[in-house]
PDB file of C-alpha atoms in Angstrom:
ATOM      1  CA  MET A   1       0.000   0.000   0.000  1.00 89.00           C
ATOM      2  CA  LYS A   2       1.340   3.422  -0.953  1.00 96.00           C
ATOM      3  CA  LEU A   3       2.593   5.719   1.782  1.00 95.00           C
ATOM      4  CA  SER A   4       0.049   8.407   0.875  1.00 97.00           C
ATOM      5  CA  VAL A   5      -2.804   5.929   1.386  1.00 97.00           C
ATOM      6  CA  GLN A   6      -1.333   4.862   4.740  1.00 97.00           C
ATOM      7  CA  GLN A   7      -1.128   8.537   5.760  1.00 97.00           C
ATOM      8  CA  GLN A   8      -4.764   9.105   4.795  1.00 98.00           C
ATOM      9  CA  ILE A   9      -5.924   6.140   6.870  1.00 98.00           C
ATOM     10  CA  PHE A  10      -3.747   7.303   9.768  1.00 98.00           C
ATOM     11  CA  SER A  11      -5.269  10.807   9.596  1.00 98.00           C
ATOM     12  CA  GLN A  12      -8.799   9.411   9.581  1.00 98.00           C
ATOM     13  CA  HIS A  13      -8.029   7.228  12.594  1.00 98.00           C
ATOM     14  CA  ILE A  14      -6.453  10.176  14.442  1.00 98.00           C
ATOM     15  CA  ALA A  15      -9.663  12.163  13.873  1.00 98.00           C
ATOM     16  CA  ARG A  16     -11.699   9.303  15.348  1.00 98.00           C
ATOM     17  CA  LEU A  17      -9.281   9.054  18.274  1.00 98.00           C
ATOM     18  CA  ILE A  18      -9.619  12.759  19.087  1.00 98.00           C
ATOM     19  CA  PHE A  19     -13.421  12.524  19.105  1.00 98.00           C
ATOM     20  CA  TYR A  20     -13.286   9.391  21.252  1.00 98.00           C
ATOM     21  CA  ALA A  21     -10.917  11.015  23.755  1.00 98.00           C
ATOM     22  CA  ASN A  22     -13.193  14.054  23.980  1.00 98.00           C
ATOM     23  CA  SER A  23     -16.171  11.780  24.680  1.00 98.00           C
ATOM     24  CA  LEU A  24     -14.231  10.460  27.709  1.00 98.00           C
ATOM     25  CA  GLY A  25     -13.489  13.981  28.933  1.00 98.00           C
ATOM     26  CA  VAL A  26      -9.876  13.940  27.739  1.00 98.00           C
ATOM     27  CA  ASN A  27      -8.765  16.892  25.631  1.00 98.00           C
ATOM     28  CA  LEU A  28      -5.782  16.324  23.348  1.00 98.00           C
ATOM     29  CA  THR A  29      -3.194  18.727  22.014  1.00 98.00           C
ATOM     30  CA  PHE A  30      -0.410  17.820  19.627  1.00 96.00           C
ATOM     31  CA  GLY A  31       3.003  17.294  21.131  1.00 94.00           C
ATOM     32  CA  GLU A  32       4.839  16.243  18.004  1.00 91.00           C
ATOM     33  CA  ALA A  33       3.763  14.843  14.665  1.00 90.00           C
ATOM     34  CA  TYR A  34       6.132  15.137  11.703  1.00 91.00           C
ATOM     35  CA  ARG A  35       9.838  14.937  12.451  1.00 88.00           C
ATOM     36  CA  THR A  36      12.675  15.692  10.023  1.00 89.00           C
ATOM     37  CA  GLU A  37      15.630  13.334   9.674  1.00 89.00           C
ATOM     38  CA  ASP A  38      17.851  16.000  11.285  1.00 90.00           C
ATOM     39  CA  GLN A  39      15.528  16.274  14.291  1.00 88.00           C
ATOM     40  CA  GLN A  40      15.364  12.486  14.590  1.00 87.00           C
ATOM     41  CA  GLU A  41      19.161  12.335  14.595  1.00 88.00           C
ATOM     42  CA  LEU A  42      19.367  14.951  17.357  1.00 87.00           C
ATOM     43  CA  TYR A  43      16.879  12.940  19.430  1.00 85.00           C
ATOM     44  CA  TYR A  44      18.746   9.692  18.751  1.00 85.00           C
ATOM     45  CA  TYR A  45      22.118  11.046  19.859  1.00 88.00           C
ATOM     46  CA  GLY A  46      20.711  13.074  22.758  1.00 87.00           C
ATOM     47  CA  LYS A  47      21.676  16.463  21.363  1.00 85.00           C
ATOM     48  CA  THR A  48      19.951  19.830  21.580  1.00 85.00           C
ATOM     49  CA  ILE A  49      20.545  23.020  19.637  1.00 85.00           C
ATOM     50  CA  HIS A  50      20.817  26.120  21.800  1.00 86.00           C
ATOM     51  CA  VAL A  51      20.984  29.682  20.507  1.00 90.00           C
ATOM     52  CA  ASP A  52      22.923  32.242  22.539  1.00 88.00           C
ATOM     53  CA  ASP A  53      23.439  35.763  21.154  1.00 89.00           C
ATOM     54  CA  GLY A  54      22.763  34.478  17.644  1.00 87.00           C
ATOM     55  CA  GLU A  55      25.309  31.675  17.956  1.00 89.00           C
ATOM     56  CA  LEU A  56      24.175  28.093  17.549  1.00 85.00           C
ATOM     57  CA  MET A  57      25.551  25.558  19.992  1.00 83.00           C
ATOM     58  CA  LEU A  58      25.106  21.794  19.977  1.00 84.00           C
ATOM     59  CA  ILE A  59      24.805  20.576  23.557  1.00 82.00           C
ATOM     60  CA  ASN A  60      24.381  17.173  25.140  1.00 85.00           C
ATOM     61  CA  GLY A  61      20.945  16.339  26.432  1.00 78.00           C
ATOM     62  CA  VAL A  62      18.760  13.338  27.065  1.00 78.00           C
ATOM     63  CA  LYS A  63      18.419  10.680  24.377  1.00 72.00           C
ATOM     64  CA  ARG A  64      14.756  10.972  23.310  1.00 73.00           C
ATOM     65  CA  THR A  65      14.427   8.053  20.897  1.00 74.00           C
ATOM     66  CA  ARG A  66      15.811   4.564  20.443  1.00 70.00           C
ATOM     67  CA  THR A  67      15.558   4.414  16.658  1.00 73.00           C
ATOM     68  CA  MET A  68      16.475   6.224  13.475  1.00 76.00           C
ATOM     69  CA  ASN A  69      13.456   4.574  11.828  1.00 77.00           C
ATOM     70  CA  SER A  70      10.601   6.429  13.517  1.00 90.00           C
ATOM     71  CA  ASN A  71       7.150   6.565  11.957  1.00 93.00           C
ATOM     72  CA  HIS A  72       7.231  10.308  12.715  1.00 93.00           C
ATOM     73  CA  LEU A  73       9.584  10.550   9.710  1.00 91.00           C
ATOM     74  CA  ARG A  74       6.837   9.102   7.468  1.00 94.00           C
ATOM     75  CA  ARG A  75       4.017  11.166   8.988  1.00 95.00           C
ATOM     76  CA  LEU A  76       2.561   7.991  10.486  1.00 97.00           C
ATOM     77  CA  ALA A  77       2.995   8.879  14.171  1.00 97.00           C
ATOM     78  CA  VAL A  78       1.872  11.570  16.555  1.00 98.00           C
ATOM     79  CA  ASP A  79       2.553  12.334  20.203  1.00 97.00           C
ATOM     80  CA  PHE A  80      -0.302  13.850  22.193  1.00 98.00           C
ATOM     81  CA  ASN A  81      -0.652  15.795  25.427  1.00 98.00           C
ATOM     82  CA  PHE A  82      -3.622  14.635  27.526  1.00 98.00           C
ATOM     83  CA  PHE A  83      -5.664  17.120  29.571  1.00 98.00           C
ATOM     84  CA  ILE A  84      -8.243  15.864  32.048  1.00 98.00           C
ATOM     85  CA  ARG A  85     -10.234  18.573  33.865  1.00 97.00           C
ATOM     86  CA  GLY A  86      -7.582  21.059  32.738  1.00 97.00           C
ATOM     87  CA  LYS A  87      -4.639  19.131  34.194  1.00 98.00           C
ATOM     88  CA  LEU A  88      -1.892  17.546  32.074  1.00 98.00           C
ATOM     89  CA  TYR A  89      -1.486  13.771  32.478  1.00 97.00           C
ATOM     90  CA  TYR A  90       0.656  11.130  30.793  1.00 96.00           C
ATOM     91  CA  LYS A  91      -0.412   8.227  32.999  1.00 95.00           C
ATOM     92  CA  HIS A  92      -4.098   7.775  33.773  1.00 96.00           C
ATOM     93  CA  GLU A  93      -6.679   5.010  33.301  1.00 96.00           C
ATOM     94  CA  LEU A  94      -8.502   7.120  30.693  1.00 97.00           C
ATOM     95  CA  ILE A  95      -5.296   7.339  28.639  1.00 97.00           C
ATOM     96  CA  ASP A  96      -5.035   3.556  28.766  1.00 97.00           C
ATOM     97  CA  GLU A  97      -8.619   3.362  27.482  1.00 98.00           C
ATOM     98  CA  ILE A  98      -7.712   5.691  24.603  1.00 98.00           C
ATOM     99  CA  GLY A  99      -4.752   3.448  23.758  1.00 98.00           C
ATOM    100  CA  VAL A 100      -6.998   0.371  23.675  1.00 98.00           C
ATOM    101  CA  TYR A 101      -9.407   2.205  21.392  1.00 98.00           C
ATOM    102  CA  TRP A 102      -6.574   3.250  19.053  1.00 98.00           C
ATOM    103  CA  GLU A 103      -5.361  -0.310  18.628  1.00 98.00           C
ATOM    104  CA  SER A 104      -8.946  -1.521  18.069  1.00 98.00           C
ATOM    105  CA  LEU A 105      -9.260   0.660  14.953  1.00 98.00           C
ATOM    106  CA  SER A 106      -6.733  -1.416  12.971  1.00 98.00           C
ATOM    107  CA  PRO A 107      -4.142  -4.160  13.478  1.00 98.00           C
ATOM    108  CA  GLN A 108      -1.579  -1.698  12.059  1.00 98.00           C
ATOM    109  CA  ASN A 109      -2.246   0.837  14.835  1.00 98.00           C
ATOM    110  CA  ARG A 110       0.153   0.698  17.752  1.00 97.00           C
ATOM    111  CA  TRP A 111       0.074   2.652  21.004  1.00 98.00           C
ATOM    112  CA  GLY A 112       3.290   3.490  22.893  1.00 96.00           C
ATOM    113  CA  GLY A 113       1.704   2.550  26.199  1.00 96.00           C
ATOM    114  CA  ASN A 114       1.944  -1.082  25.083  1.00 96.00           C
ATOM    115  CA  PHE A 115       5.577  -1.005  23.960  1.00 94.00           C
ATOM    116  CA  LYS A 116       7.482  -3.941  25.456  1.00 91.00           C
ATOM    117  CA  ASN A 117      10.675  -2.140  26.528  1.00 88.00           C
ATOM    118  CA  PHE A 118       9.367   1.252  27.667  1.00 86.00           C
ATOM    119  CA  TYR A 119       6.146   3.179  28.304  1.00 91.00           C
ATOM    120  CA  ASP A 120       5.424   5.972  25.793  1.00 94.00           C
ATOM    121  CA  SER A 121       1.790   6.900  26.422  1.00 96.00           C
ATOM    122  CA  PRO A 122       1.751  10.010  24.170  1.00 97.00           C
ATOM    123  CA  HIS A 123       2.779   7.986  21.090  1.00 97.00           C
ATOM    124  CA  PHE A 124       0.232   6.735  18.528  1.00 98.00           C
ATOM    125  CA  GLU A 125       1.409   5.283  15.231  1.00 97.00           C
ATOM    126  CA  ARG A 126       0.427   3.269  12.191  1.00 98.00           C
ATOM    127  CA  LEU A 127       2.755   0.528  11.006  1.00 96.00           C
ATOM    128  CA  MET A 128       3.439   0.165   7.273  1.00 90.00           C
ATOM    129  CA  VAL A 129       1.847  -2.840   5.572  1.00 80.00           C
TER     130      VAL A 129
END
């Protein structure tokens, strides 16, 4: 299946997810969706760009990804912020329910809260078929 078709299905499922979350009383905002290869590389190596008096500096930070093959690069992943009664959460039973719903929409949908090696509740992605 062509990437553009995968992206269209992903977008439709994201729309359904947002409506579902709202029906549970969870408001979503986008954390990160598309990521460039340069940004992915900075995340992978734990680097941050800092600007001081117009000078760019590359500084060490926290490694924010474990792969150079993220679905963010293909526009098939999004990270959300979850607000419940105006408060930001990343771990909550309603978020788990949203993750279950996401994965129920398609066998290609994967939620970061179910990753085997780490918990990434904001992450929702579609795997390529």
